[in-house]
């Protein structure tokens, strides 16, 4: 203990010496001053701990002293077993007062010692390490001494003392000590739960390290780690048993509610003015440990659901996932499930705060309970008014950070998820029809804060009252503490839970918008005064960031509940997948409102300054989990979208996505446009690439993080272009045309400006754009095949085909430029090479800009009439894709030994198609490129690989091309033409002779011509489909949508061309609009002229 310093070391030795005088058992020394001296010594040691970070300095030093730990446990055993009723005379009453004063000091020291095991190492910001063996041993000794059981008995006595109007008869010091005792018990439980959570996370990391190859030097360390892991498993088992037998969480909740009711009756402040902030502290500490319990309970419910699904699935579950959920951890999760009292207080606290914030009803919550739980908000409102009266506040600064709402709403929302998770685990899936549902009145109130039906039945109120007056024996805990019983008592239906979560989201969004609009001090003071008088809400206390976070958490919980409900009903209630059955009308409306709230909260992400990336992370996860998907299929798209997709489109998912891309691109490093919004601090970005861990973090914005979380979902796919297609293609096909083409245009601008972006954002736009075009080519082939069989395209398919052509016209040059850059570095990205190989033969077959009746995009009729005969798709593809370089690069990649087999298997048929079609349509160029672009030996090797891979038709075409290349090398044609006057001249003559082998290696041409006919008439016509600025090189990312850019018509060509800025008009004038404008023909739309 030398590190404590002389004063604290003397106090520690004095405490040890005095604690030795205490007997083992329930007896007490006759002299009351002994207990007082012990308390004074202990409080002298606890005082420095309250002002230092967890796990540092004093606590770490005391945790290494066995004598001190034993003395503390002995003192706690005595203090926790002193009765508080004082019914046996003055001596017993004095002893009780002394005990209740000593017990919080003991518990405070224990809390600091246990918390030192869940704190990060001193001087670091890393994650907590595994608890030290001495700390873990101390925590286990606490549990084995039945400390939680004894504390539960003391809390029952506190409830009896303060209930029924008895608080007014208590001495001020006694009432204060009861409050501090309850706070100390809650803090100790929070530390014990936190230590269990840290050890669980550390155990997972240790098991991952244990799977590494062992070494002789690490044998001792491995044995020590195994011993530590065994001790942690024992700790979790013992904590689970203590939670079950003591019902400590229930007793803390009931005692907290009893004390809050005493405060509401004005007892607290009149008895002890120093406790003015005690209600806030009690509720905050209750919320903290309840959060830990809910995390464990939800985790266990998810684990049980996974095990249940694995039991019915034919596949064997992943062993790694099983190792993360050991039996002790599962037992702890089950023991952590909230009982009726804790559930009641959690939901009542959240409902009270929500009512204060949105002005809605409390769903039958007793008035005195609602006022008691709303007291922290009123205290903060009064404090803010005093601050404004002293002129200490600035306009719109919101004062000190709000404490009451975040913890209350977070636990309220998690309690909804926990109740739904328990219901899903407790009831069989076939019982969905009999799942508890809210009454019509409850459903109406859940939909909005207008009508207040009850959140709790009379049985709940009775259970809470009974728990408040529970007897002193810890073993006689409230009945029905199991999750299923709690759910039955609460009668919380699925739709009620969903409605409450949506109500919280609406409140958060509205508060964020009000805070962002700004307010003066006079307006804030008037709003607070009206709220305290019952004429308004307390939303004025909430800042923009906190409100946006609350909205995001509520939306995330709504998404979780919707997913649980979908799984509970067998996936048939309109989940994110398009394969779900039809949704009910109210569910579809709720899904549209969910997306509208997502779109409304998105602008607040970029203004986060103090909450780091947490809101963006929640937003990205919501986007990733709820974005509807329609898999790539050969079947035609139906005329109407699936329910989930219709809800997302109605809610504004397209503008929401476009805004993310535009803001991430506009705020990227190096982009310092004068017209952009004020720059925000760029924050370190977590890497989604496992191989990049340990490298310096990249800097980015919240919008970029949200997109990176979306990226992490499709990157786990073997063929990730299919998932990108499943997300974005349905939006383009069924979405509003102006919104869909604005998204395509914004992606094109982000792609063109990737050099000014962070590497993470550049990767995202490259991957998404290339994936959409690669999968889009496959879809065009399928649509063309159906047309050849006499089918017709549906309206969504016509819109999708037109927008794919517009995307090709806007994106291909930048994608192929990236291929050239990577090739020059000796590198390549497969997905970039794929898109060029897929689109080169398609565009080559569109040499004549034609369209089929009933096939082209609806807007293409007028466009085709104005389309110029020059600048068709074939010349555009040749200029943008550089056929010779692209095909040569593909053969180099195929011949590279480092190219993985899976990559070669996908690349080979596309390379054959591109090479054969190039030779069939451009024989002179192909003949001139023999030996440089096309090599006979490489084509023969490609044919062999195709035949081995089962691509017989492609293999035959490649063999025919190899034969033709050999003829061209020898200078002869297919019909035995002469050698010609030299090597080059012989090749040209042979090419002109039109060899019959072309019928074999040109096998793809007919289908490609049919697919090319689905595109707009020309690249210029395709660009015009995008609308917007007529400058093809426009990079303006102002605002949230490309469709919202203000345009000014060109006066010279009668308004056929429009521009977003003078700079774009001048740039387009120099690049060719001069001639079109002078002739009066003007090019309307993007790229006209």
CSV table of N, CA, C and O in Angstrom, one decimal, residues 581-672:
chain,number,residue,atom,x,y,z
A,581,UNK,N,-45.1,-12.0,-47.7
A,581,UNK,CA,-46.4,-11.9,-48.1
A,581,UNK,C,-47.0,-10.5,-47.9
A,581,UNK,O,-46.3,-9.6,-47.5
A,582,UNK,N,-48.2,-10.2,-48.3
A,582,UNK,CA,-48.7,-8.9,-48.2
A,582,UNK,C,-48.9,-8.4,-46.8
A,582,UNK,O,-49.3,-9.2,-45.9
A,583,UNK,N,-48.5,-7.2,-46.6
A,583,UNK,CA,-48.6,-6.6,-45.2
A,583,UNK,C,-50.0,-6.0,-45.0
A,583,UNK,O,-50.7,-5.6,-46.0
A,584,UNK,N,-50.4,-5.9,-43.8
A,584,UNK,CA,-51.6,-5.2,-43.4
A,584,UNK,C,-51.5,-3.7,-43.7
A,584,UNK,O,-50.4,-3.2,-43.8
A,585,UNK,N,-52.6,-3.0,-43.9
A,585,UNK,CA,-52.5,-1.6,-44.2
A,585,UNK,C,-51.8,-0.8,-43.2
A,585,UNK,O,-51.0,0.1,-43.5
A,586,UNK,N,-52.1,-1.0,-41.9
A,586,UNK,CA,-51.5,-0.2,-40.9
A,586,UNK,C,-50.0,-0.5,-40.8
A,586,UNK,O,-49.2,0.4,-40.5
A,587,UNK,N,-49.6,-1.7,-41.0
A,587,UNK,CA,-48.2,-2.0,-41.0
A,587,UNK,C,-47.5,-1.4,-42.2
A,587,UNK,O,-46.3,-0.9,-42.0
A,588,UNK,N,-48.1,-1.3,-43.4
A,588,UNK,CA,-47.5,-0.7,-44.5
A,588,UNK,C,-47.3,0.8,-44.2
A,588,UNK,O,-46.3,1.5,-44.5
A,589,UNK,N,-48.4,1.4,-43.6
A,589,UNK,CA,-48.3,2.8,-43.3
A,589,UNK,C,-47.2,3.1,-42.3
A,589,UNK,O,-46.5,4.1,-42.3
A,590,UNK,N,-47.1,2.2,-41.3
A,590,UNK,CA,-46.1,2.4,-40.3
A,590,UNK,C,-44.7,2.2,-40.9
A,590,UNK,O,-43.7,3.0,-40.5
A,591,UNK,N,-44.5,1.3,-41.9
A,591,UNK,CA,-43.2,1.2,-42.6
A,591,UNK,C,-42.9,2.5,-43.3
A,591,UNK,O,-41.7,2.9,-43.3
A,592,UNK,N,-43.9,3.1,-44.0
A,592,UNK,CA,-43.6,4.3,-44.7
A,592,UNK,C,-43.3,5.4,-43.7
A,592,UNK,O,-42.4,6.2,-44.0
A,593,UNK,N,-43.9,5.5,-42.6
A,593,UNK,CA,-43.6,6.5,-41.6
A,593,UNK,C,-42.2,6.3,-41.0
A,593,UNK,O,-41.5,7.2,-40.8
A,594,UNK,N,-41.8,5.0,-40.9
A,594,UNK,CA,-40.5,4.7,-40.4
A,594,UNK,C,-39.4,5.3,-41.3
A,594,UNK,O,-38.5,5.9,-40.9
A,595,UNK,N,-39.6,5.1,-42.6
A,595,UNK,CA,-38.7,5.7,-43.6
A,595,UNK,C,-38.7,7.2,-43.6
A,595,UNK,O,-37.7,7.9,-43.8
A,596,UNK,N,-39.9,7.8,-43.4
A,596,UNK,CA,-40.0,9.2,-43.4
A,596,UNK,C,-39.2,9.8,-42.2
A,596,UNK,O,-38.5,10.8,-42.3
A,597,UNK,N,-39.3,9.1,-41.1
A,597,UNK,CA,-38.6,9.6,-39.9
A,597,UNK,C,-37.1,9.4,-40.1
A,597,UNK,O,-36.2,10.2,-39.7
A,598,UNK,N,-36.7,8.3,-40.8
A,598,UNK,CA,-35.3,8.1,-41.1
A,598,UNK,C,-34.8,9.3,-42.0
A,598,UNK,O,-33.7,9.8,-41.8
A,599,UNK,N,-35.6,9.6,-43.0
A,599,UNK,CA,-35.2,10.7,-43.9
A,599,UNK,C,-35.1,12.0,-43.2
A,599,UNK,O,-34.3,12.9,-43.5
A,600,UNK,N,-36.0,12.2,-42.2
A,600,UNK,CA,-36.0,13.5,-41.5
A,600,UNK,C,-34.8,13.6,-40.5
A,600,UNK,O,-34.3,14.7,-40.2
A,601,UNK,N,-34.4,12.5,-39.9
A,601,UNK,CA,-33.3,12.5,-38.9
A,601,UNK,C,-31.9,12.5,-39.6
A,601,UNK,O,-30.9,12.9,-39.0
A,602,UNK,N,-31.9,12.1,-40.9
A,602,UNK,CA,-30.6,12.0,-41.6
A,602,UNK,C,-29.8,13.4,-41.6
A,602,UNK,O,-28.6,13.4,-41.5
A,603,UNK,N,-30.5,14.5,-41.9
A,603,UNK,CA,-29.8,15.8,-41.9
A,603,UNK,C,-29.0,16.1,-40.6
A,603,UNK,O,-28.1,16.9,-40.7
A,604,UNK,N,-29.5,15.6,-39.5
A,604,UNK,CA,-28.9,15.9,-38.3
A,604,UNK,C,-27.6,15.1,-38.0
A,604,UNK,O,-26.8,15.4,-37.1
A,605,UNK,N,-27.4,14.1,-38.8
A,605,UNK,CA,-26.1,13.3,-38.6
A,605,UNK,C,-24.9,14.1,-38.8
A,605,UNK,O,-23.9,14.0,-38.1
A,606,UNK,N,-24.9,15.0,-39.9
A,606,UNK,CA,-23.8,15.8,-40.2
A,606,UNK,C,-23.5,16.9,-39.2
A,606,UNK,O,-22.4,17.5,-39.3
A,607,UNK,N,-24.4,17.1,-38.3
A,607,UNK,CA,-24.1,18.2,-37.3
A,607,UNK,C,-23.7,17.7,-35.9
A,607,UNK,O,-23.7,18.4,-35.0
A,608,UNK,N,-23.4,16.4,-35.9
A,608,UNK,CA,-23.0,15.8,-34.6
A,608,UNK,C,-21.6,16.3,-34.3
A,608,UNK,O,-20.7,16.2,-35.1
A,609,UNK,N,-21.4,16.9,-33.1
A,609,UNK,CA,-20.1,17.4,-32.7
A,609,UNK,C,-19.5,16.8,-31.4
A,609,UNK,O,-18.3,16.8,-31.3
A,610,UNK,N,-20.4,16.2,-30.6
A,610,UNK,CA,-19.9,15.7,-29.3
A,610,UNK,C,-20.2,14.2,-29.1
A,610,UNK,O,-19.6,13.6,-28.2
A,611,UNK,N,-21.0,13.6,-29.9
A,611,UNK,CA,-21.4,12.3,-29.7
A,611,UNK,C,-20.7,11.3,-30.6
A,611,UNK,O,-21.1,10.2,-30.8
A,612,UNK,N,-19.6,11.8,-31.3
A,612,UNK,CA,-18.8,10.9,-32.1
A,612,UNK,C,-19.6,10.2,-33.2
A,612,UNK,O,-20.5,10.8,-33.8
A,613,UNK,N,-19.4,8.9,-33.4
A,613,UNK,CA,-20.0,8.2,-34.5
A,613,UNK,C,-21.2,7.4,-34.1
A,613,UNK,O,-21.7,6.7,-34.9
A,614,UNK,N,-21.6,7.4,-32.8
A,614,UNK,CA,-22.6,6.5,-32.4
A,614,UNK,C,-23.9,6.7,-33.2
A,614,UNK,O,-24.5,5.7,-33.7
A,615,UNK,N,-24.4,7.9,-33.4
A,615,UNK,CA,-25.7,8.1,-34.1
A,615,UNK,C,-25.5,7.6,-35.6
A,615,UNK,O,-26.5,6.9,-36.1
A,616,UNK,N,-24.4,7.9,-36.2
A,616,UNK,CA,-24.2,7.4,-37.6
A,616,UNK,C,-24.2,5.9,-37.6
A,616,UNK,O,-24.6,5.3,-38.6
A,617,UNK,N,-23.6,5.3,-36.6
A,617,UNK,CA,-23.5,3.8,-36.6
A,617,UNK,C,-24.9,3.2,-36.5
A,617,UNK,O,-25.2,2.3,-37.2
A,618,UNK,N,-25.7,3.8,-35.6
A,618,UNK,CA,-27.1,3.3,-35.5
A,618,UNK,C,-27.9,3.5,-36.8
A,618,UNK,O,-28.6,2.6,-37.2
A,619,UNK,N,-27.7,4.7,-37.4
A,619,UNK,CA,-28.4,5.0,-38.7
A,619,UNK,C,-27.9,4.0,-39.7
A,619,UNK,O,-28.8,3.4,-40.4
A,620,UNK,N,-26.6,3.7,-39.8
A,620,UNK,CA,-26.2,2.7,-40.8
A,620,UNK,C,-26.7,1.3,-40.6
A,620,UNK,O,-27.0,0.6,-41.5
A,621,UNK,N,-26.8,0.9,-39.3
A,621,UNK,CA,-27.3,-0.4,-39.1
A,621,UNK,C,-28.8,-0.5,-39.4
A,621,UNK,O,-29.2,-1.5,-39.9
A,622,UNK,N,-29.5,0.6,-39.1
A,622,UNK,CA,-30.9,0.6,-39.5
A,622,UNK,C,-31.1,0.5,-41.0
A,622,UNK,O,-31.9,-0.3,-41.5
A,623,UNK,N,-30.3,1.2,-41.7
A,623,UNK,CA,-30.3,1.2,-43.1
A,623,UNK,C,-30.0,-0.2,-43.7
A,623,UNK,O,-30.7,-0.7,-44.6
A,624,UNK,N,-29.0,-0.8,-43.1
A,624,UNK,CA,-28.5,-2.1,-43.6
A,624,UNK,C,-29.6,-3.2,-43.3
A,624,UNK,O,-29.8,-4.1,-44.1
A,625,UNK,N,-30.3,-3.1,-42.2
A,625,UNK,CA,-31.2,-4.1,-41.8
A,625,UNK,C,-32.6,-4.0,-42.4
A,625,UNK,O,-33.3,-5.0,-42.6
A,626,UNK,N,-33.0,-2.8,-42.8
A,626,UNK,CA,-34.3,-2.5,-43.3
A,626,UNK,C,-34.4,-2.2,-44.8
A,626,UNK,O,-35.5,-2.0,-45.3
A,627,UNK,N,-33.3,-2.0,-45.4
A,627,UNK,CA,-33.4,-1.7,-46.9
A,627,UNK,C,-33.9,-2.9,-47.6
A,627,UNK,O,-33.4,-4.0,-47.6
A,628,UNK,N,-35.1,-2.7,-48.3
A,628,UNK,CA,-35.7,-3.9,-49.0
A,628,UNK,C,-34.8,-4.5,-50.1
A,628,UNK,O,-34.0,-3.7,-50.7
A,629,UNK,N,-35.0,-5.7,-50.3
A,629,UNK,CA,-34.2,-6.4,-51.4
A,629,UNK,C,-35.1,-7.2,-52.3
A,629,UNK,O,-36.1,-7.8,-51.9
A,630,UNK,N,-34.7,-7.1,-53.6
A,630,UNK,CA,-35.4,-7.9,-54.6
A,630,UNK,C,-34.3,-8.7,-55.4
A,630,UNK,O,-33.6,-8.0,-56.1
A,631,UNK,N,-34.1,-10.0,-55.2
A,631,UNK,CA,-33.0,-10.7,-55.8
A,631,UNK,C,-33.0,-10.6,-57.3
A,631,UNK,O,-34.1,-10.5,-57.9
A,632,UNK,N,-31.8,-10.7,-57.9
A,632,UNK,CA,-31.7,-10.8,-59.3
A,632,UNK,C,-32.4,-12.1,-59.8
A,632,UNK,O,-32.0,-13.2,-59.3
A,633,UNK,N,-33.3,-12.0,-60.8
A,633,UNK,CA,-34.0,-13.1,-61.2
A,633,UNK,C,-34.4,-13.0,-62.7
A,633,UNK,O,-34.4,-11.9,-63.2
A,634,UNK,N,-34.6,-14.1,-63.3
A,634,UNK,CA,-34.9,-14.1,-64.7
A,634,UNK,C,-36.4,-13.8,-64.9
A,634,UNK,O,-36.9,-13.6,-66.0
A,635,UNK,N,-37.2,-13.9,-63.8
A,635,UNK,CA,-38.6,-13.6,-63.9
A,635,UNK,C,-38.9,-12.1,-64.1
A,635,UNK,O,-38.1,-11.3,-63.7
A,636,UNK,N,-39.9,-11.7,-64.8
A,636,UNK,CA,-40.2,-10.3,-65.0
A,636,UNK,C,-40.6,-9.6,-63.7
A,636,UNK,O,-41.1,-10.3,-62.7
A,637,UNK,N,-40.3,-8.3,-63.6
A,637,UNK,CA,-40.7,-7.6,-62.4
A,637,UNK,C,-42.2,-7.3,-62.4
A,637,UNK,O,-42.7,-6.9,-63.5
A,638,UNK,N,-42.9,-7.5,-61.3
A,638,UNK,CA,-44.3,-7.3,-61.3
A,638,UNK,C,-44.6,-5.8,-61.5
A,638,UNK,O,-43.8,-4.9,-61.2
A,639,UNK,N,-45.8,-5.4,-61.9
A,639,UNK,CA,-46.1,-4.0,-62.1
A,639,UNK,C,-46.1,-3.2,-60.8
A,639,UNK,O,-45.7,-2.0,-60.9
A,640,UNK,N,-46.4,-3.8,-59.7
A,640,UNK,CA,-46.4,-3.1,-58.4
A,640,UNK,C,-45.3,-3.6,-57.5
A,640,UNK,O,-45.0,-4.8,-57.5
A,641,UNK,N,-44.8,-2.7,-56.7
A,641,UNK,CA,-43.7,-3.2,-55.8
A,641,UNK,C,-44.2,-4.0,-54.7
A,641,UNK,O,-45.3,-3.9,-54.3
A,642,UNK,N,-43.3,-4.8,-54.1
A,642,UNK,CA,-43.7,-5.6,-52.9
A,642,UNK,C,-44.0,-4.6,-51.7
A,642,UNK,O,-43.6,-3.4,-51.8
A,643,UNK,N,-44.7,-5.0,-50.7
A,643,UNK,CA,-45.2,-4.1,-49.6
A,643,UNK,C,-44.0,-3.4,-49.0
A,643,UNK,O,-44.1,-2.1,-48.8
A,644,UNK,N,-43.0,-4.1,-48.6
A,644,UNK,CA,-41.9,-3.4,-47.9
A,644,UNK,C,-41.2,-2.4,-48.8
A,644,UNK,O,-40.8,-1.3,-48.3
A,645,UNK,N,-41.0,-2.7,-50.1
A,645,UNK,CA,-40.4,-1.8,-51.0
A,645,UNK,C,-41.3,-0.6,-51.2
A,645,UNK,O,-40.8,0.6,-51.3
A,646,UNK,N,-42.6,-0.8,-51.3
A,646,UNK,CA,-43.6,0.3,-51.5
A,646,UNK,C,-43.5,1.3,-50.3
A,646,UNK,O,-43.5,2.5,-50.4
A,647,UNK,N,-43.4,0.7,-49.1
A,647,UNK,CA,-43.3,1.5,-47.9
A,647,UNK,C,-42.1,2.3,-47.9
A,647,UNK,O,-42.1,3.5,-47.5
A,648,UNK,N,-40.9,1.7,-48.2
A,648,UNK,CA,-39.7,2.4,-48.2
A,648,UNK,C,-39.7,3.6,-49.3
A,648,UNK,O,-39.2,4.7,-49.0
A,649,UNK,N,-40.2,3.3,-50.4
A,649,UNK,CA,-40.3,4.4,-51.5
A,649,UNK,C,-41.2,5.5,-51.0
A,649,UNK,O,-40.9,6.7,-51.2
A,650,UNK,N,-42.4,5.1,-50.5
A,650,UNK,CA,-43.3,6.2,-50.0
A,650,UNK,C,-42.7,7.0,-48.9
A,650,UNK,O,-43.0,8.2,-48.7
A,651,UNK,N,-41.8,6.4,-48.1
A,651,UNK,CA,-41.2,7.1,-47.0
A,651,UNK,C,-40.0,7.9,-47.4
A,651,UNK,O,-39.5,8.6,-46.5
A,652,UNK,N,-39.5,7.8,-48.6
A,652,UNK,CA,-38.4,8.7,-49.0
A,652,UNK,C,-37.1,8.1,-48.9
A,652,UNK,O,-36.1,8.7,-48.7
A,653,UNK,N,-37.0,6.7,-49.2
A,653,UNK,CA,-35.7,6.1,-49.1
A,653,UNK,C,-34.7,6.6,-50.2
A,653,UNK,O,-33.5,6.7,-49.9
A,654,UNK,N,-35.2,6.9,-51.4
A,654,UNK,CA,-34.3,7.4,-52.4
A,654,UNK,C,-33.7,8.7,-52.1
A,654,UNK,O,-32.4,8.8,-52.2
A,655,UNK,N,-34.4,9.7,-51.7
A,655,UNK,CA,-33.7,11.0,-51.3
A,655,UNK,C,-32.8,10.8,-50.1
A,655,UNK,O,-31.8,11.5,-50.0
A,656,UNK,N,-33.2,9.9,-49.2
A,656,UNK,CA,-32.4,9.6,-48.0
A,656,UNK,C,-31.0,9.1,-48.4
A,656,UNK,O,-29.9,9.5,-48.0
A,657,UNK,N,-31.0,8.1,-49.3
A,657,UNK,CA,-29.7,7.5,-49.8
A,657,UNK,C,-28.9,8.6,-50.6
A,657,UNK,O,-27.7,8.7,-50.5
A,658,UNK,N,-29.6,9.3,-51.5
A,658,UNK,CA,-28.9,10.3,-52.3
A,658,UNK,C,-28.2,11.3,-51.4
A,658,UNK,O,-27.1,11.7,-51.6
A,659,UNK,N,-28.9,11.7,-50.3
A,659,UNK,CA,-28.3,12.7,-49.4
A,659,UNK,C,-27.0,12.2,-48.8
A,659,UNK,O,-26.1,12.9,-48.6
A,660,UNK,N,-27.1,10.9,-48.4
A,660,UNK,CA,-25.9,10.3,-47.8
A,660,UNK,C,-24.7,10.4,-48.7
A,660,UNK,O,-23.6,10.8,-48.4
A,661,UNK,N,-24.9,10.0,-50.0
A,661,UNK,CA,-23.8,10.0,-51.0
A,661,UNK,C,-23.3,11.5,-51.2
A,661,UNK,O,-22.1,11.7,-51.3
A,662,UNK,N,-24.2,12.4,-51.4
A,662,UNK,CA,-23.8,13.8,-51.7
A,662,UNK,C,-23.1,14.4,-50.5
A,662,UNK,O,-22.1,15.0,-50.7
A,663,UNK,N,-23.5,14.2,-49.3
A,663,UNK,CA,-22.9,14.8,-48.2
A,663,UNK,C,-21.5,14.1,-47.9
A,663,UNK,O,-20.5,14.8,-47.5
A,664,UNK,N,-21.4,12.8,-48.1
A,664,UNK,CA,-20.2,12.1,-47.9
A,664,UNK,C,-19.2,12.6,-48.9
A,664,UNK,O,-18.0,12.7,-48.7
A,665,UNK,N,-19.6,12.8,-50.2
A,665,UNK,CA,-18.7,13.3,-51.2
A,665,UNK,C,-18.4,14.7,-51.0
A,665,UNK,O,-17.2,15.1,-51.2
A,666,UNK,N,-19.3,15.6,-50.7
A,666,UNK,CA,-19.1,17.0,-50.6
A,666,UNK,C,-18.2,17.3,-49.4
A,666,UNK,O,-17.4,18.3,-49.5
A,667,UNK,N,-18.2,16.6,-48.3
A,667,UNK,CA,-17.4,16.8,-47.1
A,667,UNK,C,-16.1,16.0,-47.1
A,667,UNK,O,-15.4,16.0,-46.1
A,668,UNK,N,-15.8,15.4,-48.2
A,668,UNK,CA,-14.6,14.6,-48.3
A,668,UNK,C,-13.3,15.4,-48.2
A,668,UNK,O,-13.3,16.6,-48.6
A,669,UNK,N,-12.2,14.9,-47.7
A,669,UNK,CA,-11.0,15.7,-47.6
A,669,UNK,C,-10.5,16.2,-49.0
A,669,UNK,O,-10.6,15.5,-50.0
A,670,UNK,N,-10.1,17.4,-49.0
A,670,UNK,CA,-9.6,18.0,-50.2
A,670,UNK,C,-10.7,18.7,-51.1
A,670,UNK,O,-10.3,19.4,-52.0
A,671,UNK,N,-11.9,18.5,-50.7
A,671,UNK,CA,-13.0,19.2,-51.5
A,671,UNK,C,-13.4,20.5,-50.7
A,671,UNK,O,-14.1,20.4,-49.8
A,672,UNK,N,-12.9,21.6,-51.2
A,672,UNK,CA,-13.1,22.8,-50.5
A,672,UNK,C,-13.9,23.8,-51.3
A,672,UNK,O,-13.6,24.9,-51.6
